[in-house]
mmCIF file with all atom_site columns, C-alpha atoms in Angstrom:
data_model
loop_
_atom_site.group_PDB
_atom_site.id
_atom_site.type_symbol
_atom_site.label_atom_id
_atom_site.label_alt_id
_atom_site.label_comp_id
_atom_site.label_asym_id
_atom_site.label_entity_id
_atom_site.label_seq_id
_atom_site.pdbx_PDB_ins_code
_atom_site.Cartn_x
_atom_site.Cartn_y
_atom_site.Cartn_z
_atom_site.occupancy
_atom_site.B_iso_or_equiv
_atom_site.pdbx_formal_charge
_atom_site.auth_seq_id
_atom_site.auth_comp_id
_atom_site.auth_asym_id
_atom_site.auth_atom_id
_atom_site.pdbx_PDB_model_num
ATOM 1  C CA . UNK A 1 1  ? 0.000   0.000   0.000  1.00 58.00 ? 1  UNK A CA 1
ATOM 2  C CA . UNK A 1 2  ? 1.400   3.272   -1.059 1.00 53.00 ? 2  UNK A CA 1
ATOM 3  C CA . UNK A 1 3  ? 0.450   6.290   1.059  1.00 59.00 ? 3  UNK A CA 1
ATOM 4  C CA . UNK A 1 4  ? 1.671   9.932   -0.182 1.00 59.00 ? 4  UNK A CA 1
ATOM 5  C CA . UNK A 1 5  ? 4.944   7.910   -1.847 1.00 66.00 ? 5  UNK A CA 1
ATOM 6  C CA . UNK A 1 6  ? 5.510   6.142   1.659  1.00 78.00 ? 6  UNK A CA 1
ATOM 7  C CA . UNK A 1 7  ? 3.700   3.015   3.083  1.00 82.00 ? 7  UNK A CA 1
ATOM 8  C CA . UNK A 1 8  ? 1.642   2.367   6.800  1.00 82.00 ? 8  UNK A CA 1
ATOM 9  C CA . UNK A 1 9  ? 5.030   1.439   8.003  1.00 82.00 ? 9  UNK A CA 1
ATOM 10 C CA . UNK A 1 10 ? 6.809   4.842   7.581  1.00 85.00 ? 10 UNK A CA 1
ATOM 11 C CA . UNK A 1 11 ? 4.092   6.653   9.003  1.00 87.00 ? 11 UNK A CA 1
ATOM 12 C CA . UNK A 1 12 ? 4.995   8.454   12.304 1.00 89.00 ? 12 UNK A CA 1
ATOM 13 C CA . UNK A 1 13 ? 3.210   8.713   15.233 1.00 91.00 ? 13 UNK A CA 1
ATOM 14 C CA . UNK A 1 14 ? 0.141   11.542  14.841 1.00 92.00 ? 14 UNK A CA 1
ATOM 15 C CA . UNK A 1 15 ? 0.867   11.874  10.574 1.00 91.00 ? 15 UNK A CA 1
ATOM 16 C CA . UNK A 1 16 ? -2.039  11.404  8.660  1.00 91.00 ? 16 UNK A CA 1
ATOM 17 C CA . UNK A 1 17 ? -1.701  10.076  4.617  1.00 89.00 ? 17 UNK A CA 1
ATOM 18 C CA . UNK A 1 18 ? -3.827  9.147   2.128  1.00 90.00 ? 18 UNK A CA 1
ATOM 19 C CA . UNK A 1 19 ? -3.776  5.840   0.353  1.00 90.00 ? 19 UNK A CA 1
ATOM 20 C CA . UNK A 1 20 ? -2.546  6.083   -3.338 1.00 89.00 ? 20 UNK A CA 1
ATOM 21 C CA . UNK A 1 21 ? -2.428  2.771   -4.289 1.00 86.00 ? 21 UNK A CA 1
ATOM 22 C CA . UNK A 1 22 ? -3.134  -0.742  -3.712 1.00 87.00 ? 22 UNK A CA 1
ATOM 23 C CA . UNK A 1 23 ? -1.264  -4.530  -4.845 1.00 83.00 ? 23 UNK A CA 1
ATOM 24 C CA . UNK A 1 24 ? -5.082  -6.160  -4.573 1.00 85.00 ? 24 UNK A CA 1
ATOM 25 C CA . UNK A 1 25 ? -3.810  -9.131  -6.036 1.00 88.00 ? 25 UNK A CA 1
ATOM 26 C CA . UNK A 1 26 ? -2.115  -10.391 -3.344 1.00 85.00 ? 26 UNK A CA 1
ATOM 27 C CA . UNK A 1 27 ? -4.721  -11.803 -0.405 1.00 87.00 ? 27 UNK A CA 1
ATOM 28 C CA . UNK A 1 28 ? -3.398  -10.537 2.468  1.00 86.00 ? 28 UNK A CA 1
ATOM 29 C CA . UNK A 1 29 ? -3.900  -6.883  0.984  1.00 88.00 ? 29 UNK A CA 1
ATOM 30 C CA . UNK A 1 30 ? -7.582  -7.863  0.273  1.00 88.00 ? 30 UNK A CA 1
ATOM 31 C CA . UNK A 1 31 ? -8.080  -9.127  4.090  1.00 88.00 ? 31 UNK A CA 1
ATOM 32 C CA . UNK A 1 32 ? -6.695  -5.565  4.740  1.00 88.00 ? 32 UNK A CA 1
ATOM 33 C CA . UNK A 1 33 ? -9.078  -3.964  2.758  1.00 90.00 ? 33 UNK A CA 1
ATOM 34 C CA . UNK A 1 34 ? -12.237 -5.459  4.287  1.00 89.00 ? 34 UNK A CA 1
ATOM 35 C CA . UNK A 1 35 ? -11.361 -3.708  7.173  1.00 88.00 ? 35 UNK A CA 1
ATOM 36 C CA . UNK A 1 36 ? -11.376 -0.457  5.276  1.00 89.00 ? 36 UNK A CA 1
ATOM 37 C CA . UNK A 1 37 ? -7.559  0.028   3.893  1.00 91.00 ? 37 UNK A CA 1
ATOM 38 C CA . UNK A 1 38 ? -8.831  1.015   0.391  1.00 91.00 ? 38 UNK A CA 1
ATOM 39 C CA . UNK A 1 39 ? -7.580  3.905   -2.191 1.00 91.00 ? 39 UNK A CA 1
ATOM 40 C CA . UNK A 1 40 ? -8.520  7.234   -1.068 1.00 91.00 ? 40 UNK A CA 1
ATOM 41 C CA . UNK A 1 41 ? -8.876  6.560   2.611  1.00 92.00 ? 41 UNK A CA 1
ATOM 42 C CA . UNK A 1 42 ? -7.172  8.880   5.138  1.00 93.00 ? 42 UNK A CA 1
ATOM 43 C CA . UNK A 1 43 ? -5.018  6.986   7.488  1.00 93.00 ? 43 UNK A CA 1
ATOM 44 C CA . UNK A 1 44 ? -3.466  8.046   10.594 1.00 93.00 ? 44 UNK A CA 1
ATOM 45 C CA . UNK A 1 45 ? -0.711  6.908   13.021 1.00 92.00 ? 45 UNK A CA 1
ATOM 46 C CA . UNK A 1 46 ? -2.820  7.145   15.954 1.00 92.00 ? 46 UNK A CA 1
ATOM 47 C CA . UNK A 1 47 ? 0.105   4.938   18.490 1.00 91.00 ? 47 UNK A CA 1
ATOM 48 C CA . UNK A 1 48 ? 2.561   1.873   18.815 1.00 90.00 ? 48 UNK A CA 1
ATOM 49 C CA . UNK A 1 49 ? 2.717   -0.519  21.549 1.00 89.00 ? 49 UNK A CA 1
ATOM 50 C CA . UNK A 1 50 ? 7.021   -0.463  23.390 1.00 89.00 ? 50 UNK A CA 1
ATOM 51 C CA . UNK A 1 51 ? 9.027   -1.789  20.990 1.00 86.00 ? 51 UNK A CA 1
ATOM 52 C CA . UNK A 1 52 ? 7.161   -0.477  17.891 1.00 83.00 ? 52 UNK A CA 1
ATOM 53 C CA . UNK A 1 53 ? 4.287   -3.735  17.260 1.00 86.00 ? 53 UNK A CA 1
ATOM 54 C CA . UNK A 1 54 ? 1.263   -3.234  16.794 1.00 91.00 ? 54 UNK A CA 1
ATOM 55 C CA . UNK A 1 55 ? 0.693   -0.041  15.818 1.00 92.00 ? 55 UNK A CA 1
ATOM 56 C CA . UNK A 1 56 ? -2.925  1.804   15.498 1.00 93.00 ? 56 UNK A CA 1
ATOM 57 C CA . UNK A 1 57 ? -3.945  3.425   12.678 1.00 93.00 ? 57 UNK A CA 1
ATOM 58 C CA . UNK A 1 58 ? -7.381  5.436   12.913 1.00 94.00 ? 58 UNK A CA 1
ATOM 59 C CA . UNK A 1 59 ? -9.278  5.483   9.632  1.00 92.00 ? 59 UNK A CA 1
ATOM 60 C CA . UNK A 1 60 ? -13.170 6.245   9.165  1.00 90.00 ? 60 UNK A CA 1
ATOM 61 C CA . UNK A 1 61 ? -13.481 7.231   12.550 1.00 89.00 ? 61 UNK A CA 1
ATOM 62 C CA . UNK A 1 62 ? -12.320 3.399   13.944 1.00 90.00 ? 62 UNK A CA 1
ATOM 63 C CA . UNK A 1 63 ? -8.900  2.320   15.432 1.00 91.00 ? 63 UNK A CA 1
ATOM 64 C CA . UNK A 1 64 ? -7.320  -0.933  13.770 1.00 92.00 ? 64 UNK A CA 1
ATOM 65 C CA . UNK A 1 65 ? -3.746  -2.458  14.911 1.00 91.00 ? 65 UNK A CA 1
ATOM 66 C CA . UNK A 1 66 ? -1.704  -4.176  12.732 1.00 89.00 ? 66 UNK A CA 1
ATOM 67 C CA . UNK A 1 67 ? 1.395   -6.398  13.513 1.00 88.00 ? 67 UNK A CA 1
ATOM 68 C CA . UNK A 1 68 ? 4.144   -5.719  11.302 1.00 80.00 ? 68 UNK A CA 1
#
C-alpha cells in the first residue's frame, strides 16, 4: 500500500496520509481492505505498543492495529 509515496510502516506517530495505491492481487492486501484500507482513505498513526508492534492506525473514525 502506497500512502503519499511512503507506506503504513513509515508513518509516524500523529501523521495522517492518504492511500494512493493498492497490490489487490495479493490476499493478504484484500483481508486488509475489508477492514477499510482502500484507495482514497485517510489513514493516521494514531500509536505503537514499546518496541514499535502493533501499531494503530485510525481510519473512518475506527482504530485498527496491525502487527508488522
Amino acid at each position: 500500500m502506497a500512502i503519499n509515496g511512503s507506506t503504513l510502516a513509515t508513518l509516524k506517530r500523529g501523521q495522517r496520509g492518504i492511500i494512493k495505491a493498492i497490490d489487490a492481487t495479493d490476499p493478504q492486501v484484500q483481508r486488509l481492505m475489508v477492514l477499510g484500507l482502500v484507495e482514497g482513505a485517510e489513514v493516521e498513526h494514531a500509536s505503537a505498543a514499546i518496541g514499535g508492534d502493533p501499531i494503530e492506525f485510525r481510519l473512518f473514525g475506527n482504530g485498527i492495529s496491525l502487527r508488522q
